[in-house]
Each structure stands twice: as structure tokens, then as C-alpha cells.
Amino acid sequence: MGASRAWDVTRAIALDARPILTAVPNLDQSGRFMSLHFLQSPVQFLKGVGPKRSEALLEAGVVCIHDLLSYYPRRYLDRTSITSIREITVSSEPVTIIGTVITVGVIPNRRGQRFEVVVEDEPGRRIKCVWFQGVQWIARSIEVGHRLALHGKPSRYGGMISFSHPEFDRLDEDGPAIDTGRIIALYPGSASLEKSGLTSRSFRKIIFSLLKERGEELSENLPPQIVDTHQLMEGRVARRAIHFPRSQEELKQAERRLKFEELFFFQMMLARTRSRRADVPGIPIAGGGPLEKRFLSEILPFTLTSAQQNALSEIGSDLKSGRQMNRLLQGDVGSGKTVVAATIALKAIDAGHQVVVMAPTEILSEQHYRSLSSLLEPLGIRVALLLGSTPAAKKREILEDLESGKLKFVVGTHAVIQKGVTFNNLGFCVVDEQHRFGVLQRASLFEKGDNPHMLLMTATPIPRSLALTLYGDLDVSIMKERPPGRQPVHTKMVREKARKSVYADMLKEIQAGRQCYVVYPLVAESEKLDLKDAVSGHELLQEIFQGVSVDLVHGRMKSIEKEEVMARFVSGQSSILVSTTVIEVGVDVGNATFMLVEHAERFGLSQLHQLRGRIGRGSHASTCILMAEYRQTEESRARLKAMEDTEDGFQISEIDMRLRGVGDFFGTKQSGLPAFRLADLLYDQKILVEARKAAFSLVEDDPDSKKDENRPMEAFFETFVLKKGLRLSRIG
Ligand code: ADP
Ligand code: MG
């Protein structure tokens, strides 16, 4: 499992911060402490479990009673939502039926065998269910006469309405207490659970008898005033109702309560991390010094946007606070983050400190270097560029000047955190596109100075609920406004038949002295094929645009070659740049006004948005053409439509998350996003915000949960969140 580093570090910090609970003495002996003890006891000794099943449960992550109670149903069967077979038509909507098994049969076919079951719910009304996989096992678990609940999409197969691979649950033998309730819980299964007979039915049985016999031992694990303020269902009730809801309304309340709890404990962890950080002393930097003043009044060629001013004042008060700053500056491409970083850098330099800017690639570092030195050199400040490829003699000189303090400002890649780099008095670090660095790399920046202030920058907007989870322990400044004078980018999806007129438009731009990007997708598994696409696209364009300089850049090129090609484009020596997606976030060629994205339907929405950010950076109107296939999925049509409709990165990130679901939104293993059991960051934003507020104010009010009313919560947090990581499985 790629449990993320970010997560591990957060957890380590939180663990380290926990108060020492030696004897857990002040807890209400009879109720609360017992309850924890009870929750921790192994499931093996429960009625209906035993050694074989407990092994299968272990595989599913269920070790103790708390795990079992948190093994939440995947779905519910509400008797009111059962369809009768008579009503079923072939449709794309899944339906649930309940019926009795009439016939079963394993039927050999070309590839092996299939298992067919015919189910009837009233005389003569039948449906066929077919399994092509797992035949052996399913054949063993379904017999004539069984009553089954089946859930699937009806289709037509062999002249009969049928389900292929429906989900199924046996309903008989459950006894009145469990199955006649109107809403029946269905549990997530796995091969080994099912092999040891742990069907939904047996989960219901085991949990039912557990709650019946020992439910009294469950007690409230949230502070009572939080339960009150947020009108949450009581913990004990919720833990019963999530498994055995008496009504839809009760189920809804139980879900809300348990989602709240889950999000609350996660936010507790972030709140603790943050409050620990808040104790870290930082270099007090007052600001308002001579360099900063001159920069703002004489050098800066424009007035700051109000978004920039806000960010500056938020950062400014962090610097004054005497505590170390840890702030994330989020702003869409082109929102003007560089100027903000430069102004802060001057505050630090005014106060006698050194500044480092770290970017993830050489291209980006060079670009920062160029824009920062053109902003700062008029003030007599030398900015140095330090890359892995910097010649040894030059490198040595930079390192010496950093150590002596002669050099105040360095920009670079990882090279700036290498062993040999010693700062004289590092006060301010900027990490650009911070999500591309690991936490450890950031940490090694810390070590280069005496708790230098940290500004993390990102041009990758993410939805608020994700930001509160991923960066929930940081302070965040957001710049939504763009500098004035920007022309909007006109975005249009077209089909192959429009290609000729697209090329004609491109030619017009080139004749007007502008430059164009042509982008091809790069999908990992067919890298060669895509590369071929880009290479032949390059050849074609050279043929079509006679006398125009057309370049090609792709990931297989050596980085020195890439840099040369990029440099030609940046300096205007080439007019068309054909590329795979290697054009980096933040590459800034103001003269580029046209982008043609080939196979646009293959790109993710956020990726398209990032690409489009390469144009529309100057004062000329820009065009982005999305060339798409005639045949498209609904989702890809929605993506391209969103691109046509908006340029707002935050809005785009929300749409993207909705289209893909939270899990795939990042698609990266290092995202550090916890996978919650019940809560969904997409749909539960409101609960998230409430839970966060509750957690943060609790930590502020009672940092180590010393107050009596918070002790049971703390004990629970200790045992089930910090030690077990909430049993959150990490995405990736
Ligand atoms: P980001 O790093 O957020 O993508 P930059 O800092 O590179 O954005 O700014 C993009 C462009 O906008 C730069 O050319 C910069 O000079 C210009 N710019 C920044 N702030 C302003 C402003 N307040 N008014 C006008 N232009 C600005
Ligand atoms: Mg930038």
C-alpha cells in the first residue's frame, strides 16, 4: 500500500504530540473505560465467529469489535424499493428483486462453464441469473428453494430477461428479528469472507447478537457538547442504526453522525499538527523595509490585484507573529503568485535573511529565475540559479556565497537542498508546485535554516473539501482574481472535419507574429504509439506550414535537448511547438496565443485546464481548440463542455471531482488523501466543514484534551485513531 508520506508524517507528529495517558484514571470506570475495553476485544470470541471466520475477518481488516461495528453496510435493501419481476423491463437502471430459486445449473460453454439460476417471485414470473466467473463458488452457495435478494441490471439473454452477475443475498433462516425489519443491511463481501460463510446474512446475525447482548457497553465517544451543538445522533444509537435502521430517516441521522465522527477525528489530527506547529518559534520579520518599499512604489510595473494584496497581508502577519509560517498559496495559473513571492522575499532580505525558491523542474526553475531576477535586479539584488546541471565552478561559487551570506537569493531545483548547500541565514523558503515534492524534501529545507518561514505555492486548484483534508494543517491563502488586462481564452471543441480551418486560423496567428502549441496526449501504456502520433504530427505540420519553424518536444528526449527546444520557443525562434504533455505547468510564453489539443477526449479535465493555462498569458486574445473524436463517452463530452464554459480553475476542479469521483480525482499515489469509510468528500462538504470547526475549536480550547468532558473522546482517539490510523485505507 502506498500509504503516503505526508500522511505518515502528519500522523507521526500527532502521535508524538499526544499527552501521556498513563493510567487513564479519570474516566468513568463503569461506563466509558469499559466501553473502550469492550471495543478493543477481539471478534474471534463472538457468537457466530470462531477461528476460521475470524481469519477471514482479519483479512478484511476486522480484528476487534470496533472494527466490526465499523464494517459498514455497502447498501440497504428497503422492502419498499423491491421491484416485482412482472414490472421489470430491460433498462440501464439496476433493480432489486426478491424471489425463490426454481432451478440451478452449471452449463459448459466454449471457454469453460457458466452457472444459471432461475428465480420466481410469483407463479410464472421468472428471471434468469447468469454467472460466468466464480462459478464453482456460486454454484455451491445457491440451491433450489433458497430465497434470494438479487440486485442487478436487467438485460435480455437467450430470450429471457436476465441478470448477469447480480449481487445476491440469501434471506431465509434469518429469523424474524433480523430480516423482517423493513431495511436490511448488505455488507461488502470478498472471496475469503464468502468462503468462510460470512455472507451479509451472517454479518447481520453476528452484529445483531453482539448489539443485543453487549450494546449497553457502547458509550459516547464524542464530547457531549459537540453532540449537542451539532445535533448528532448519540453514538450508541448510531452504531445500532447503521446496521439495523428502523427507518430511512433514522439511517440518515446515523450516517450523518458517523460521518461527522470520522471527519472529526481526522480533523483532530490536523488540528493537533497545526497547533504543534504553532508552537514552533519563527523569525520575526516586521516588513515595510526599504527594499520592499522601493519595489512596490518604483519597480513594480503594475498595481497589485486585491487578491494579491490579501495574500500579502495574510503572509505579512504570519511573518510578524514570531511563529514559523506554514502557508499554502493557491492561485490559478497567471494569478500572479510570483510577484507575491518576490515581495515577501524582499521583506526577508530587508530583515537580513536569505531566500530560496525551489521548483520541481529545471524549466520551471529557470523561468522563476528569469522573472525574479528581472524584478529584483533593479534593486541591486543578485539572484542565482542552482541546478543539477550547473557547471561545477559556478556551483562552487554559489555555494560559497550562500555560506558567507554574500548571496541573498537562490532559485533552483532539488539542487538547493543537497548536502553541500549551507545557508548563512535562511529566513524564507518558497516551494513551487509543492505537491510534486515529498514532505521529506520540504523538511530538509527546514534544516537549512533556523525554522525559516515556508510558503508553498500551487497552481493546481482543488475543491475546498479536498484542500481542507489534504492541506488541513496549513494556513491557506487563495487568489481567485486574475490580473487585469488579460484576454479570455476562447475555447472550442471541434471535430476532424474542421481541421483545415483550424490550420488556417493557426496560420493567421503565426503571420501576426504569434506562436502556437500543438499538444498530443501521452498515455503511459501506449507511450510508443502516442509518441508516434506526436512525431508524425510534427512531420505533417512541417509539411503544411512551409517556411514556418516547427519544433517537437517530448518526454523521451534528453533534458538538455528539451531545454534547447523550449528555449527556442521562449525566445520566439520557433513558431509552432508540437509536444506531448511535457510542457510544464507554469511555462510562460506570453506570445503564445493558440493551442490545438489533439485527441482532447483522452485528457483529464484538470490536465486540459493546466495545458490551456499555457496560453492567454499576454495581452492578445487566445484560442484553444480541442480536437475530439466523433464518438465520445458522456463523461468526455462533459469534460470538453466544461472547458468551453469556464476558465475558473476552482470551478473546473469541482466539476472534475464530480465527474471522476474523489478517489480518481488526483489519480496519484502520493496524494495523501485518506479514504474514509462513510464520508465522501464530494457529497459531505457540509459535514466536513462542521466537523473541522468542532475539532479545531476543541483543540484550541483544550489542546491536550485534559478536561473531564473531553477525556473519553481522547481515549478513543488514542486507541482507534492514532494507533490504528482510523483504519483508513489510503488511496493508492
Ligand atoms: P502565476 O505564477 O500565478 O502563474 P505570475 O506571477 O507568473 O502568475 O504572473 C503572470 C503574469 O501576470 C506575469 O507576466 C506577471 O508579470 C503578470 N502580473 C502579475 N500580477 C499582476 C498585476 N497585479 N497586474 C498586472 N499584471 C500582473
Ligand atoms: Mg508562476
Coordinates of C-alpha atoms and ligand atoms in Angstrom, one line a residue, residues 302-305 308 331-339 483-484 486 588 617, ligand 1:
F302 CA 1.5 47.5 -12.2
T303 CA -0.7 47.8 -9.1
L304 CA -1.4 44.6 -7.2
T305 CA -4.8 43.0 -7.5
Q308 CA -2.5 39.7 -4.2
G331 CA -3.8 30.5 -7.3
D332 CA -4.7 29.6 -10.8
V333 CA -2.0 29.9 -13.5
G334 CA -1.4 33.5 -14.2
S335 CA -2.9 34.8 -11.0
G336 CA 0.3 36.5 -10.1
K337 CA 1.9 34.4 -7.4
T338 CA 5.4 35.2 -8.4
V339 CA 5.0 38.8 -7.6
P483 CA -4.6 40.5 -13.1
P484 CA -6.4 43.0 -15.2
R486 CA -6.0 39.5 -19.6
D588 CA 5.2 31.2 -19.6
R617 CA -0.9 34.9 -20.7
Ligands
ADP1 P1 1.5 32.6 -11.6 O1 2.9 32.3 -11.1 O2 0.5 32.7 -10.5 O3 1.1 31.7 -12.7 P2 2.7 35.0 -12.5 O4 3.2 35.5 -11.2 O5 3.7 34.3 -13.4 O6 1.5 34.1 -12.3 O7 2.0 36.2 -13.3 C1 1.5 36.0 -14.5 C2 1.7 37.3 -15.3 O8 0.9 38.3 -14.8 C3 3.2 37.8 -15.2 O9 3.5 38.2 -16.5 C4 3.1 39.0 -14.3 O10 4.0 40.0 -14.6 C5 1.7 39.5 -14.5 N1 1.1 40.1 -13.3 C6 1.2 39.7 -12.0 N2 0.5 40.5 -11.2 C7 -0.1 41.5 -12.0 C8 -0.9 42.6 -11.7 N3 -1.3 42.9 -10.4 N4 -1.3 43.4 -12.7 C9 -0.9 43.1 -14.0 N5 -0.1 42.0 -14.3 C10 0.3 41.2 -13.3

